[in-house]
Structure formats: C-alpha cells, structure tokens
CSV table of C-alpha atoms and ligand atoms in Angstrom, one decimal:
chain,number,residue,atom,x,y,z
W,1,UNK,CA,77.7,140.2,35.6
W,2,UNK,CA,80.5,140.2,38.5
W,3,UNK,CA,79.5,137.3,40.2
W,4,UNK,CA,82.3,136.9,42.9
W,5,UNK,CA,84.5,134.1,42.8
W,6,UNK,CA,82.9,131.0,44.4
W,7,UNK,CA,84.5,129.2,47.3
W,8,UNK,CA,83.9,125.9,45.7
W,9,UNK,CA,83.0,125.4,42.2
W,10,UNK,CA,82.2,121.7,40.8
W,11,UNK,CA,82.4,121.6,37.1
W,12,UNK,CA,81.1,119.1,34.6
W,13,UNK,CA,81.7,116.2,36.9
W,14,UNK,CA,81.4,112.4,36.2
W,15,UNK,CA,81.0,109.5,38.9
W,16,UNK,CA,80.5,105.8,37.7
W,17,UNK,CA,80.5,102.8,40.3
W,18,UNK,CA,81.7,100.3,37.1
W,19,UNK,CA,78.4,100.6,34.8
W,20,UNK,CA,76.7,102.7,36.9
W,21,UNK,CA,76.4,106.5,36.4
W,22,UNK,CA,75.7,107.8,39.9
W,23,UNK,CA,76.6,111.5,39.0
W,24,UNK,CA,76.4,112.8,35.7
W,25,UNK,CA,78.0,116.4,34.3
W,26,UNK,CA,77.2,118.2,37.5
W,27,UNK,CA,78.2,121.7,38.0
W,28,UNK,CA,77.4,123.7,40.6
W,29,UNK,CA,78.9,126.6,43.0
W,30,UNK,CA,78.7,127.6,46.5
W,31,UNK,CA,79.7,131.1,47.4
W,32,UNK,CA,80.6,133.0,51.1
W,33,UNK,CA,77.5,133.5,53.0
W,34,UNK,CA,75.4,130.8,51.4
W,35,UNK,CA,73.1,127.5,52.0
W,36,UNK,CA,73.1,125.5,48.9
W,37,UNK,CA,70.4,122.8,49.5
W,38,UNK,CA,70.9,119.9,47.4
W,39,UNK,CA,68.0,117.6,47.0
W,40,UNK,CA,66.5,114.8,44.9
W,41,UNK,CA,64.9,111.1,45.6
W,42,UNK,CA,67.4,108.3,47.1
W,43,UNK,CA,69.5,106.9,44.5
W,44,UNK,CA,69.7,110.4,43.1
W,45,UNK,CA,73.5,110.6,43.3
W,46,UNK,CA,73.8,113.5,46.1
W,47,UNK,CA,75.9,111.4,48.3
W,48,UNK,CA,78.0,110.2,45.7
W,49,UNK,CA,78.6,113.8,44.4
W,50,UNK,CA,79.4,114.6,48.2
W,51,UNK,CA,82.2,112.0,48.3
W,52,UNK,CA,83.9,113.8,45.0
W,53,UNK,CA,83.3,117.2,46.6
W,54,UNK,CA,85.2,115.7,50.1
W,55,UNK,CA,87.9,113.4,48.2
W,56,UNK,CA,86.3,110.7,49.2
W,57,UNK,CA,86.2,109.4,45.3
W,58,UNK,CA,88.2,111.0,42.6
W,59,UNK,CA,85.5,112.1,39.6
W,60,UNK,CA,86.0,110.0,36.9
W,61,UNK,CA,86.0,113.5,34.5
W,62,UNK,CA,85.2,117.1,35.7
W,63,UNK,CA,87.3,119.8,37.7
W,64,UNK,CA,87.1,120.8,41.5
W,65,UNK,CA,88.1,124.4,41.4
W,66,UNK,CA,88.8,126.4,45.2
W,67,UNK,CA,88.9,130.1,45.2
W,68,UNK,CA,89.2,129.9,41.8
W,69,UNK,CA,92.0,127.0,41.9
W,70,UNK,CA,91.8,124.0,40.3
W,71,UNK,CA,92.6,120.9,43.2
W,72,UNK,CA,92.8,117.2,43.0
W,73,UNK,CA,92.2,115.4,46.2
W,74,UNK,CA,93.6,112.8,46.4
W,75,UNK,CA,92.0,111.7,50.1
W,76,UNK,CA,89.5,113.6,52.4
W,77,UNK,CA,92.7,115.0,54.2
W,78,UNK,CA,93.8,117.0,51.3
W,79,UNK,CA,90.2,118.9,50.8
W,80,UNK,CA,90.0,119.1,55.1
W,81,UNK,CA,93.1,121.3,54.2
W,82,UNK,CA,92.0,123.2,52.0
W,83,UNK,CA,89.2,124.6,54.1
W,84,UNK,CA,86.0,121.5,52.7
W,85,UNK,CA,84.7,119.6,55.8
W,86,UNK,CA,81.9,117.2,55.3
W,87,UNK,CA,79.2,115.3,57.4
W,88,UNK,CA,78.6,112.2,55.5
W,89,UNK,CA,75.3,110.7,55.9
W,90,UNK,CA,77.3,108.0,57.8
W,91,UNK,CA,78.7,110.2,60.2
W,92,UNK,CA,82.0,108.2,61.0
W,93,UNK,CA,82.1,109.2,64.8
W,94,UNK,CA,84.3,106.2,67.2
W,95,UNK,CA,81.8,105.3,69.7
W,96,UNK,CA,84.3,104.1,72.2
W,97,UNK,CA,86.0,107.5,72.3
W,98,UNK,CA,85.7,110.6,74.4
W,99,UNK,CA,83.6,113.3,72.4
W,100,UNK,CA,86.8,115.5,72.7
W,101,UNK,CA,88.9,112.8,70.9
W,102,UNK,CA,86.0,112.6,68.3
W,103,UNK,CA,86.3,116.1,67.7
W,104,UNK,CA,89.7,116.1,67.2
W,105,UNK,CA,89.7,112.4,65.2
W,106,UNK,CA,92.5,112.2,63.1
W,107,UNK,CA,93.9,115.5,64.3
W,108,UNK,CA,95.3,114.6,67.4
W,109,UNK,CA,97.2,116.9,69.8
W,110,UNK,CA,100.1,115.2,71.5
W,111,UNK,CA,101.9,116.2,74.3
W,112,UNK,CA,104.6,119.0,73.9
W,113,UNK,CA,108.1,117.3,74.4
W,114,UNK,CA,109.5,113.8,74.4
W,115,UNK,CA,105.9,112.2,75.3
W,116,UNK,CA,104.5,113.6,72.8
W,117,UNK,CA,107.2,112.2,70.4
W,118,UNK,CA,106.0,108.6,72.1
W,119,UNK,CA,102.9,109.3,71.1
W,120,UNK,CA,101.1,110.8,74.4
W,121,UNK,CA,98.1,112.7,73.8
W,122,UNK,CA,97.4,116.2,74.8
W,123,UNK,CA,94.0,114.4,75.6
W,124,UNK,CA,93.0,117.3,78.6
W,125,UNK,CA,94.0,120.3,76.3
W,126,UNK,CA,91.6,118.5,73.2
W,127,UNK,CA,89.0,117.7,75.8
W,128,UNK,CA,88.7,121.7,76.5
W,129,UNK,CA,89.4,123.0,73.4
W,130,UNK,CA,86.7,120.6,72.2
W,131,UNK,CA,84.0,121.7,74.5
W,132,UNK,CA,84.6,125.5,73.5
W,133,UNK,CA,84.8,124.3,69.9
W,134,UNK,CA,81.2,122.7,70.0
W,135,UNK,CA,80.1,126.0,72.7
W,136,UNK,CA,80.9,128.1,69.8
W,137,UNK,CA,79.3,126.2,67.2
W,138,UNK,CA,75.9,126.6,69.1
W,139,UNK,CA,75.7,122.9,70.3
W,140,UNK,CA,75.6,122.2,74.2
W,141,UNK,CA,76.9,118.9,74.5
W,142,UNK,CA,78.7,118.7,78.2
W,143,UNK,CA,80.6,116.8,79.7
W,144,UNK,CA,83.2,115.5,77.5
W,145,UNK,CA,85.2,113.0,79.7
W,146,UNK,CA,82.1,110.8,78.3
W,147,UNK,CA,82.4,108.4,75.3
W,148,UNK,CA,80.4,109.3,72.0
W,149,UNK,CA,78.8,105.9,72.7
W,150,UNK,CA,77.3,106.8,75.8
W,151,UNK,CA,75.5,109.9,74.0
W,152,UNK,CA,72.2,109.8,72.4
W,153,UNK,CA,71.7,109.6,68.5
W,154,UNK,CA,70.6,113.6,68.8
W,155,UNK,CA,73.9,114.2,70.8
W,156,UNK,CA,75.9,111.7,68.4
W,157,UNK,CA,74.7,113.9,65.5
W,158,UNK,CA,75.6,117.2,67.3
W,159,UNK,CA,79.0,116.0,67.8
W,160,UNK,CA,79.6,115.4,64.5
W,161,UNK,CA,78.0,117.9,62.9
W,162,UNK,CA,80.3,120.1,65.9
W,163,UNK,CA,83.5,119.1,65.0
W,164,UNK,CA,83.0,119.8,61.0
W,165,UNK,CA,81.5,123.6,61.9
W,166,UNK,CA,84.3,123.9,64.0
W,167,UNK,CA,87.1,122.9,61.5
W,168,UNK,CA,85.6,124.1,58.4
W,169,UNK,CA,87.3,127.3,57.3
W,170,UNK,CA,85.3,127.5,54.0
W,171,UNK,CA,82.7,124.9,52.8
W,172,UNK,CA,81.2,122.5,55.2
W,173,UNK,CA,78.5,119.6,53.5
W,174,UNK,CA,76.0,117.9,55.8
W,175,UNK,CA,74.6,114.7,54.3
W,176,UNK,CA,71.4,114.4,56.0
W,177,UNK,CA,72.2,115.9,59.2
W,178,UNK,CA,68.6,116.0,60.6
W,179,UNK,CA,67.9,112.1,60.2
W,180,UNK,CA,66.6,110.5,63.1
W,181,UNK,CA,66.7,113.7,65.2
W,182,UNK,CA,63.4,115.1,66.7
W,183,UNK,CA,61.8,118.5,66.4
W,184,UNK,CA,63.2,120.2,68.4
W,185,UNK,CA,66.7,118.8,67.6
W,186,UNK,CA,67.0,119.3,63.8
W,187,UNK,CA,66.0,122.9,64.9
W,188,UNK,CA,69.1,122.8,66.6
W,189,UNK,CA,70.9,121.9,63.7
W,190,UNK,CA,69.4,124.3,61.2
W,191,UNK,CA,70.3,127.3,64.1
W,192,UNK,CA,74.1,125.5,63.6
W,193,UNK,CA,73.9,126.3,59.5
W,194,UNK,CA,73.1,129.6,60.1
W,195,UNK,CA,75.6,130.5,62.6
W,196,UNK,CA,78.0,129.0,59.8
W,197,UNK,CA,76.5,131.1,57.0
W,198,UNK,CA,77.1,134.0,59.2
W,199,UNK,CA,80.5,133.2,59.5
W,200,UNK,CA,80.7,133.6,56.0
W,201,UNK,CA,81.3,130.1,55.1
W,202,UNK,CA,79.1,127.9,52.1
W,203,UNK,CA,76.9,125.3,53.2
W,204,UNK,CA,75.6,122.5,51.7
W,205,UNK,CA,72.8,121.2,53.4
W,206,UNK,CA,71.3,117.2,52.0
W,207,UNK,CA,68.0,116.5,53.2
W,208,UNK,CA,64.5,115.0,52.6
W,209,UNK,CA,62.7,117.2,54.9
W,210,UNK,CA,61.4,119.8,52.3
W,211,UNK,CA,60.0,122.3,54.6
W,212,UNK,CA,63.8,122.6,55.8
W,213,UNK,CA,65.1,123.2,52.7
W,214,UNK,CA,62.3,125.7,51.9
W,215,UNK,CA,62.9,127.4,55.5
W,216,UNK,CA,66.7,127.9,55.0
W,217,UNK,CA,68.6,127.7,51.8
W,218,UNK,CA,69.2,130.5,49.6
W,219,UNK,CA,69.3,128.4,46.8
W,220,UNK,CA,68.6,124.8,45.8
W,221,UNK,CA,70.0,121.8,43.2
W,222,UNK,CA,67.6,119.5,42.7
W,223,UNK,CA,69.4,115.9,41.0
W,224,UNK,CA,67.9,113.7,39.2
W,225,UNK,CA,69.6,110.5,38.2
W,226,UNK,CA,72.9,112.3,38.5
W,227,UNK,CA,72.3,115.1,36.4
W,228,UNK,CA,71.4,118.6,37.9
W,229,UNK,CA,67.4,118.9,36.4
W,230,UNK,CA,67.3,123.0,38.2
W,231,UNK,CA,69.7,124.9,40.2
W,232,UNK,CA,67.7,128.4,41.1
W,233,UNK,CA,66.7,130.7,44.3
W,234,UNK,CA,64.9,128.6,46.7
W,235,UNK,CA,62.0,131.8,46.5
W,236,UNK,CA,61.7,130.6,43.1
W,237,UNK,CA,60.1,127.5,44.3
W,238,UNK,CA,56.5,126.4,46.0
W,239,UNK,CA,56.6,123.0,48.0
W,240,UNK,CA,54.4,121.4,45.2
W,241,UNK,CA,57.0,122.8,42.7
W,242,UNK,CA,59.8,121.7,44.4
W,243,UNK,CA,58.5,118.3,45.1
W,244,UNK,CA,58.0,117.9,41.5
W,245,UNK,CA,60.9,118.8,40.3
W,246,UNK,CA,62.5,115.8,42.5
W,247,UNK,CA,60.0,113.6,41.0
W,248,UNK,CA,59.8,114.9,37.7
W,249,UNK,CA,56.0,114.7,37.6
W,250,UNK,CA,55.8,118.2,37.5
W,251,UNK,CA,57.0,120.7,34.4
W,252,UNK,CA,59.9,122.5,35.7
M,301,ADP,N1,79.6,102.3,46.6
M,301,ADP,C1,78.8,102.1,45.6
M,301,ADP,N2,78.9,101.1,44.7
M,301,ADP,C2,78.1,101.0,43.6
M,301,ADP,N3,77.0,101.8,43.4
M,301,ADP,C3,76.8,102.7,44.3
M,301,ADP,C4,77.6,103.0,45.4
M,301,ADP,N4,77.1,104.1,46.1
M,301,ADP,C5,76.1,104.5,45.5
M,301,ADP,N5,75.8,103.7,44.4
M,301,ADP,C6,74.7,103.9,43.4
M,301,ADP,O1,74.9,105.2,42.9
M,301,ADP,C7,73.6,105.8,42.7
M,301,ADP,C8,73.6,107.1,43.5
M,301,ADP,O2,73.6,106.8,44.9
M,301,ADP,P1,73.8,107.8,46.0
M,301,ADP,O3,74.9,108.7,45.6
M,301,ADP,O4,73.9,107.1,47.3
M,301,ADP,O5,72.4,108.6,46.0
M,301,ADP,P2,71.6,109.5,47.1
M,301,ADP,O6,72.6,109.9,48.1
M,301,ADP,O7,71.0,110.6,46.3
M,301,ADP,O8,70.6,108.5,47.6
M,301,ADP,C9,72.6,104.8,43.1
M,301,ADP,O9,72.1,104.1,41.9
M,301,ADP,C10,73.3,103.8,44.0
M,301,ADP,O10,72.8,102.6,44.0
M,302,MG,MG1,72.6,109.7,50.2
C-alpha cells in the first residue's frame, strides 16, 4: 500500500490532567484533501486531544509527526508555524477589537519605519487584508472598522473560524464550530470546510451534529474515554451505527 505521507500524523498519544486520563494511545492521520470528523460523547477527550494537536498541552507520551517530521510544540505559535491552525471550542476572539485586529490577533502588522518600531500598527492595511482574507474564505462579514463585540454569535463564529481558514497553510481543527449557529449559518460553515478541502488542506471537523458529520467527512474517529474505539470511511457508517459506536450500545 503507498498511502501518501500524511500532513499530520498523531501517534500513540497520552493526556492526563493529574489522575485523569483524558486521551489515551490515540493515533490518527489527516491527509491533503481530507475532512477527518472526530466525534464521541462530552468528556470523551476530543478537546483535549485538540489542545496536543495545537500545542496547547504537551502529550504526556506519543509523537506529533508533520510531513513526515517529528515536532514538539512547545506553544500554539510553534504548530501556527508549522502550517496547524485550530478553532478551539472556546473560540478566543477579543471582543473589544476590530474584526481586522481579530483576524490578525497576535500577528500584528506595524507600520513600516520608525512608527512601526514604536509600536504603530498597520491597522488600515490589516483592516483590508482582513476583509479579503475572510472574502476568500467564503464568509461575508463587512464592515470591519466594527468591533467583534458588536457582531452577532453567527458572525463571531465566522470570524473566527475566518481567520484560522485564512492562516492555515496545512491542517486547520474546528472544535465545534457549528454551536449555537442556526441553519442556515452552520451551512455556511460546512461550505467554509469544503472550500478548505479543496485547497488541499486536512480538516478536522468536532461536532455533535451527526447528520453533519455524515454529510461531509471523508472519514470519522469516533473516541471513547480517550481511546480511539473506530477510525474508518464515513460510507462505512449508518446514523444508528454511528451513534452507537459513540455510545457503545451498539457492536461495532
Ligand atoms: N483542564 C482540565 N483539567 C482537568 N480535567 C480536564 C480538563 N479538561 C478536560 N478535563 C477532563 O478530561 C476529560 C476529557 O475532556 P474533554 O477533552 O474536554 O472532552 P470532550 O471535548 O470530548 O468533551 C473529561 O473527563 C474532562 O473532565
Ligand atoms: Mg470539547
């Protein structure tokens, strides 16, 4: 079999909060091109696995391998750089700043020159390449001279789930980017994924809404207090199957 090289591979990984085992020898790969849906009941582990995929947490035993290279994050910045961008489930936008500044959030542009030196930011230039960053990404939230926390939750999301399509250069995880949004909305989001699958990145999509998982991934992890219970094509499963599965009150 010549499977290619994944873009992000997570092998054998461990993740204890003190006695706690949240995750649990997990492996699992994302290639090019693909929508990994990772699902399983709350308390399952898939955030916490998210935060050692992001280097949020370092995994207590297990290897992170990129392309085929083993890393070590040693903060969020260092996977950010090495193509990983991640929605976390609490999204981490700063209400009291413009959406462009959002987008750019730890990033920042400064002014060319002495100001920027002082510490002026190039806050017109982020304000427009922001709002062709989001265009491109398929979300239409105007104007960005407004504050995040003048946006609804739907827009809030958008944002955020904007500026990690439009930085990630390999792998971008959404933890539960749907919640709270309407119909119409998560539909929105879902469109998002599959513009990024197109652009040949891996996605990891976390979410409770099973009919979303069923309508778009290409494959799907189900976890089970921490440990990986199947990993297999998403045409593989029915919605009774793969509610099971989560559940484990059906034979896998
Ligand atoms: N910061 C934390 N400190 C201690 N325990 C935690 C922490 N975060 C999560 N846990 C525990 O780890 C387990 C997995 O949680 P989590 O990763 O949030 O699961 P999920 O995202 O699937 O709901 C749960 O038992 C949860 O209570
Ligand atoms: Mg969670």
């Amino acid at each position: 079999m010549s499977d290619p090289t994944p873009l992000y591979e997570a092998r054998n990984v461990y993740k204890n909060y003190g006695s706690v085992a949240a995750v649990k020898d997990v492996s699992l790969t994302i290639h090019a091109g693909e929508i990994v849906g990772l699902v399983g009941d709350n308390g399952a582990g898939k955030s916490s696995l998210v935060k050692v995929l992001s280097g949020v947490y370092q995994p207590d035993a297990g290897q992170l391998i990129v392309d085929g290279v083993e890393r070590h994050w040693k903060s969020p910045h260092d996977a950010m750089l090495a193509g990983v961008e991640t929605l976390y489930q609490d999204s981490g936008l700063a209400l009291d700043l413009t959406i462009g500044a959002n987008v750019f959030l730890g990033r920042e542009k400064m002014k060319p020159g002495i100001l920027g030196r002082l510490g002026f930011l190039a806050q017109k230039e982020m304000d427009a390449e922001a709002a062709e960053d989001l265009e491109r990404t398929g979300i239409a939230v105007h104007a960005s001279k407004r504050t995040v926390g003048q946006l609804s939750g739907g827009q809030r999301q958008a944002v955020a789930i904007g500026r990690a399509v439009a930085w990630a250069q390999k792998v971008i995880i959404l933890d539960e980017p749907t919640n709270h949004l309407g119909a119409r909305q998560a539909g929105e989001v879902l469109a998002v994924m599959r513009a990024a699958r197109e652009r040949g990145l891996g996605v990891i999509f976390i979410s409770h809404t099973l009919p979303h998982i069923l309508e778009i991934c290409d494959r799907i992890v189900v976890l089970r207090l921490g440990s990986v219970v199947r990993d297999a094509p998403t045409s593989t499963f029915t919605a009774e199957s793969l509610l099971g599965t989560i559940t484990g009150l059906h034979a896998e």
